[in-house]
Short mmCIF file of N, CA and C in Angstrom, two decimals:
data_model
loop_
_atom_site.label_atom_id
_atom_site.label_comp_id
_atom_site.label_asym_id
_atom_site.label_seq_id
_atom_site.Cartn_x
_atom_site.Cartn_y
_atom_site.Cartn_z
N MET K 176 0.82 -1.19 0.00
CA MET K 176 0.00 0.00 0.00
C MET K 176 0.86 1.26 0.00
N LYS K 177 2.03 1.21 0.70
CA LYS K 177 2.85 2.42 0.75
C LYS K 177 3.59 2.65 -0.57
N PHE K 178 3.59 1.68 -1.46
CA PHE K 178 4.20 1.87 -2.77
C PHE K 178 3.19 2.39 -3.79
N LEU K 179 1.93 2.36 -3.46
CA LEU K 179 0.88 2.78 -4.39
C LEU K 179 0.96 4.27 -4.71
N PHE K 180 1.13 5.10 -3.69
CA PHE K 180 1.18 6.55 -3.92
C PHE K 180 2.37 6.95 -4.79
N PRO K 181 3.60 6.52 -4.49
CA PRO K 181 4.72 6.88 -5.39
C PRO K 181 4.53 6.35 -6.81
N PHE K 182 3.96 5.16 -6.93
CA PHE K 182 3.69 4.60 -8.25
C PHE K 182 2.72 5.48 -9.02
N CYS K 183 1.65 5.92 -8.36
CA CYS K 183 0.67 6.80 -9.01
C CYS K 183 1.28 8.14 -9.40
N VAL K 184 2.16 8.67 -8.56
CA VAL K 184 2.83 9.94 -8.87
C VAL K 184 3.71 9.79 -10.11
N VAL K 185 4.45 8.71 -10.20
CA VAL K 185 5.31 8.46 -11.36
C VAL K 185 4.47 8.33 -12.62
N ILE K 186 3.38 7.61 -12.56
CA ILE K 186 2.49 7.44 -13.71
C ILE K 186 1.90 8.79 -14.12
N LEU K 187 1.47 9.59 -13.15
CA LEU K 187 0.89 10.90 -13.43
C LEU K 187 1.90 11.81 -14.13
N PHE K 188 3.11 11.89 -13.61
CA PHE K 188 4.13 12.73 -14.25
C PHE K 188 4.47 12.23 -15.65
N GLY K 189 4.53 10.93 -15.82
CA GLY K 189 4.79 10.37 -17.14
C GLY K 189 3.70 10.73 -18.13
N ALA K 190 2.46 10.69 -17.68
CA ALA K 190 1.35 11.04 -18.56
C ALA K 190 1.36 12.51 -18.90
N VAL K 191 1.68 13.36 -17.94
CA VAL K 191 1.69 14.81 -18.17
C VAL K 191 2.80 15.20 -19.13
N PHE K 192 3.97 14.64 -18.97
CA PHE K 192 5.10 15.04 -19.80
C PHE K 192 5.10 14.41 -21.19
N THR K 193 4.34 13.35 -21.40
CA THR K 193 4.26 12.76 -22.73
C THR K 193 3.05 13.26 -23.51
N PHE K 194 2.17 14.01 -22.85
CA PHE K 194 0.99 14.55 -23.52
C PHE K 194 1.43 15.65 -24.47
N GLU K 195 0.99 15.56 -25.70
CA GLU K 195 1.38 16.54 -26.71
C GLU K 195 0.13 17.04 -27.42
N ILE K 196 0.03 18.35 -27.52
CA ILE K 196 -1.10 18.93 -28.23
C ILE K 196 -0.74 18.95 -29.71
N THR K 197 -1.55 18.30 -30.51
CA THR K 197 -1.29 18.25 -31.95
C THR K 197 -2.15 19.28 -32.66
N GLN K 198 -1.61 19.87 -33.67
CA GLN K 198 -2.34 20.84 -34.47
C GLN K 198 -3.12 20.09 -35.54
N PRO K 199 -4.36 20.52 -35.78
CA PRO K 199 -5.14 19.86 -36.83
C PRO K 199 -4.51 20.09 -38.21
N ASP K 200 -4.64 19.11 -39.07
CA ASP K 200 -4.08 19.18 -40.41
C ASP K 200 -5.21 19.57 -41.37
N CYS K 201 -5.43 20.88 -41.52
CA CYS K 201 -6.55 21.39 -42.30
C CYS K 201 -6.10 21.70 -43.73
N HIS K 202 -6.86 21.21 -44.71
CA HIS K 202 -6.53 21.40 -46.12
C HIS K 202 -7.71 21.99 -46.87
N GLY K 203 -7.45 22.50 -48.05
CA GLY K 203 -8.51 22.95 -48.96
C GLY K 203 -9.36 24.06 -48.39
N ASN K 204 -10.65 23.82 -48.32
CA ASN K 204 -11.61 24.82 -47.87
C ASN K 204 -11.87 24.74 -46.38
N THR K 205 -10.89 24.26 -45.63
CA THR K 205 -11.01 24.19 -44.18
C THR K 205 -9.92 25.03 -43.54
N THR K 206 -10.18 25.43 -42.31
CA THR K 206 -9.22 26.21 -41.55
C THR K 206 -9.28 25.78 -40.10
N GLU K 207 -8.23 26.02 -39.36
CA GLU K 207 -8.20 25.66 -37.95
C GLU K 207 -9.09 26.62 -37.16
N GLY K 208 -9.89 26.09 -36.27
CA GLY K 208 -10.75 26.94 -35.46
C GLY K 208 -11.68 26.13 -34.59
N GLY K 209 -12.69 26.82 -34.07
CA GLY K 209 -13.68 26.18 -33.22
C GLY K 209 -14.98 25.95 -33.98
N TYR K 210 -15.66 24.88 -33.67
CA TYR K 210 -16.93 24.58 -34.33
C TYR K 210 -17.85 23.89 -33.34
N ASN K 211 -19.14 23.97 -33.60
CA ASN K 211 -20.14 23.32 -32.77
C ASN K 211 -20.32 21.89 -33.26
N SER K 212 -20.51 20.96 -32.35
CA SER K 212 -20.62 19.55 -32.74
C SER K 212 -21.88 19.24 -33.54
N CYS K 213 -22.87 20.11 -33.50
CA CYS K 213 -24.10 19.84 -34.26
C CYS K 213 -24.28 20.86 -35.38
N ARG K 214 -23.19 21.18 -36.04
CA ARG K 214 -23.24 22.13 -37.14
C ARG K 214 -24.02 21.56 -38.32
N LEU K 215 -24.48 22.44 -39.17
CA LEU K 215 -25.22 22.05 -40.37
C LEU K 215 -24.27 21.35 -41.35
N ARG K 216 -24.69 20.18 -41.86
CA ARG K 216 -23.89 19.40 -42.79
C ARG K 216 -24.78 18.93 -43.93
N CYS K 217 -24.19 18.38 -44.96
CA CYS K 217 -24.98 17.84 -46.08
C CYS K 217 -25.91 16.73 -45.63
N ASP K 218 -25.44 15.87 -44.73
CA ASP K 218 -26.26 14.74 -44.31
C ASP K 218 -27.37 15.11 -43.34
N ASN K 219 -27.38 16.34 -42.80
CA ASN K 219 -28.49 16.75 -41.93
C ASN K 219 -29.12 18.06 -42.40
N LEU K 220 -28.90 18.41 -43.65
CA LEU K 220 -29.37 19.68 -44.20
C LEU K 220 -30.89 19.81 -44.14
N ASN K 221 -31.62 18.73 -44.42
CA ASN K 221 -33.08 18.77 -44.40
C ASN K 221 -33.66 18.51 -43.01
N ASN K 222 -32.83 18.08 -42.08
CA ASN K 222 -33.27 17.81 -40.72
C ASN K 222 -32.19 18.29 -39.74
N PRO K 223 -32.01 19.62 -39.61
CA PRO K 223 -30.93 20.14 -38.77
C PRO K 223 -31.16 19.84 -37.29
N PRO K 224 -30.08 19.76 -36.51
CA PRO K 224 -30.22 19.51 -35.07
C PRO K 224 -31.02 20.63 -34.40
N ARG K 225 -31.86 20.26 -33.45
CA ARG K 225 -32.68 21.26 -32.75
C ARG K 225 -32.06 21.70 -31.44
N ILE K 226 -31.40 20.79 -30.76
CA ILE K 226 -30.77 21.11 -29.48
C ILE K 226 -29.27 20.92 -29.63
N CYS K 227 -28.52 21.97 -29.34
CA CYS K 227 -27.07 21.92 -29.50
C CYS K 227 -26.38 22.34 -28.22
N PRO K 228 -25.27 21.69 -27.87
CA PRO K 228 -24.50 22.14 -26.71
C PRO K 228 -23.87 23.50 -27.01
N GLN K 229 -23.69 24.30 -25.99
CA GLN K 229 -23.17 25.65 -26.18
C GLN K 229 -21.66 25.71 -25.94
N PHE K 230 -20.92 24.76 -26.47
CA PHE K 230 -19.47 24.80 -26.38
C PHE K 230 -18.88 24.48 -27.75
N LEU K 231 -17.65 24.90 -27.94
CA LEU K 231 -16.98 24.69 -29.22
C LEU K 231 -15.93 23.61 -29.10
N LEU K 232 -15.78 22.84 -30.16
CA LEU K 232 -14.70 21.87 -30.29
C LEU K 232 -13.61 22.51 -31.12
N LEU K 233 -12.37 22.15 -30.88
CA LEU K 233 -11.26 22.69 -31.66
C LEU K 233 -10.84 21.69 -32.72
N GLY K 234 -10.56 22.20 -33.90
CA GLY K 234 -10.14 21.34 -35.00
C GLY K 234 -10.32 22.05 -36.31
N CYS K 235 -10.49 21.30 -37.37
CA CYS K 235 -10.71 21.89 -38.68
C CYS K 235 -12.17 22.28 -38.83
N THR K 236 -12.40 23.45 -39.35
CA THR K 236 -13.75 23.93 -39.60
C THR K 236 -13.81 24.48 -41.01
N CYS K 237 -14.98 24.62 -41.54
CA CYS K 237 -15.16 25.06 -42.92
C CYS K 237 -14.91 26.56 -43.05
N LYS K 238 -14.36 26.92 -44.19
CA LYS K 238 -14.25 28.34 -44.50
C LYS K 238 -15.63 28.89 -44.80
N ASN K 239 -15.77 30.19 -44.78
CA ASN K 239 -17.06 30.84 -44.99
C ASN K 239 -17.67 30.43 -46.33
N GLY K 240 -18.95 30.03 -46.32
CA GLY K 240 -19.65 29.62 -47.53
C GLY K 240 -19.61 28.13 -47.80
N TYR K 241 -18.92 27.36 -46.97
CA TYR K 241 -18.81 25.91 -47.15
C TYR K 241 -19.44 25.19 -45.97
N ILE K 242 -19.90 23.97 -46.19
CA ILE K 242 -20.41 23.12 -45.12
C ILE K 242 -19.77 21.74 -45.23
N PRO K 243 -19.67 21.02 -44.10
CA PRO K 243 -19.11 19.67 -44.14
C PRO K 243 -20.02 18.70 -44.88
N VAL K 244 -19.43 17.70 -45.50
CA VAL K 244 -20.20 16.67 -46.19
C VAL K 244 -20.93 15.81 -45.16
N ASP K 245 -20.21 15.32 -44.16
CA ASP K 245 -20.83 14.52 -43.09
C ASP K 245 -19.97 14.60 -41.84
N ALA K 246 -20.43 13.99 -40.77
CA ALA K 246 -19.73 14.07 -39.49
C ALA K 246 -18.54 13.12 -39.42
N SER K 247 -18.49 12.11 -40.28
CA SER K 247 -17.48 11.07 -40.14
C SER K 247 -16.25 11.25 -41.03
N SER K 248 -16.27 12.21 -41.93
CA SER K 248 -15.14 12.32 -42.87
C SER K 248 -13.90 12.88 -42.17
N LYS K 249 -12.83 12.12 -42.22
CA LYS K 249 -11.52 12.52 -41.69
C LYS K 249 -10.52 12.33 -42.80
N PRO K 250 -9.87 13.34 -43.32
CA PRO K 250 -9.99 14.75 -42.96
C PRO K 250 -11.33 15.33 -43.40
N LEU K 251 -11.64 16.48 -42.85
CA LEU K 251 -12.91 17.14 -43.12
C LEU K 251 -13.06 17.45 -44.61
N LYS K 252 -14.16 17.00 -45.20
CA LYS K 252 -14.46 17.29 -46.61
C LYS K 252 -15.59 18.30 -46.65
N THR K 253 -15.47 19.29 -47.52
CA THR K 253 -16.47 20.35 -47.58
C THR K 253 -17.02 20.52 -48.98
N VAL K 254 -18.19 21.13 -49.06
CA VAL K 254 -18.79 21.50 -50.34
C VAL K 254 -19.35 22.91 -50.19
N ILE K 255 -19.55 23.58 -51.32
CA ILE K 255 -20.12 24.92 -51.30
C ILE K 255 -21.59 24.83 -50.93
N LYS K 256 -22.01 25.68 -50.00
CA LYS K 256 -23.42 25.70 -49.62
C LYS K 256 -24.18 26.55 -50.63
N ILE K 257 -25.20 25.96 -51.23
CA ILE K 257 -26.03 26.65 -52.21
C ILE K 257 -27.33 27.02 -51.54
N TYR K 258 -27.64 28.29 -51.57
CA TYR K 258 -28.88 28.77 -50.96
C TYR K 258 -29.99 28.72 -51.98
N LEU K 259 -31.04 27.98 -51.68
CA LEU K 259 -32.18 27.85 -52.59
C LEU K 259 -33.34 28.67 -52.09
#
């Protein structure tokens, strides 16, 4: 039991010092920034989310005038939003 605390401290420091923040690899019509997890996409264009969390995720987001194709595409794929 007396070895548990030092062991946990060593594991904690190892986890903290090996943690690395990676920058998103944004290409084409995407840019690095914040986005809402329930943003408008091609796959939900006719049925947009009604309730959305009020926090932003960090990563690649669409440039102005573009929307994501779907939620699962990695890297983010975008298309031009056409207003009808």
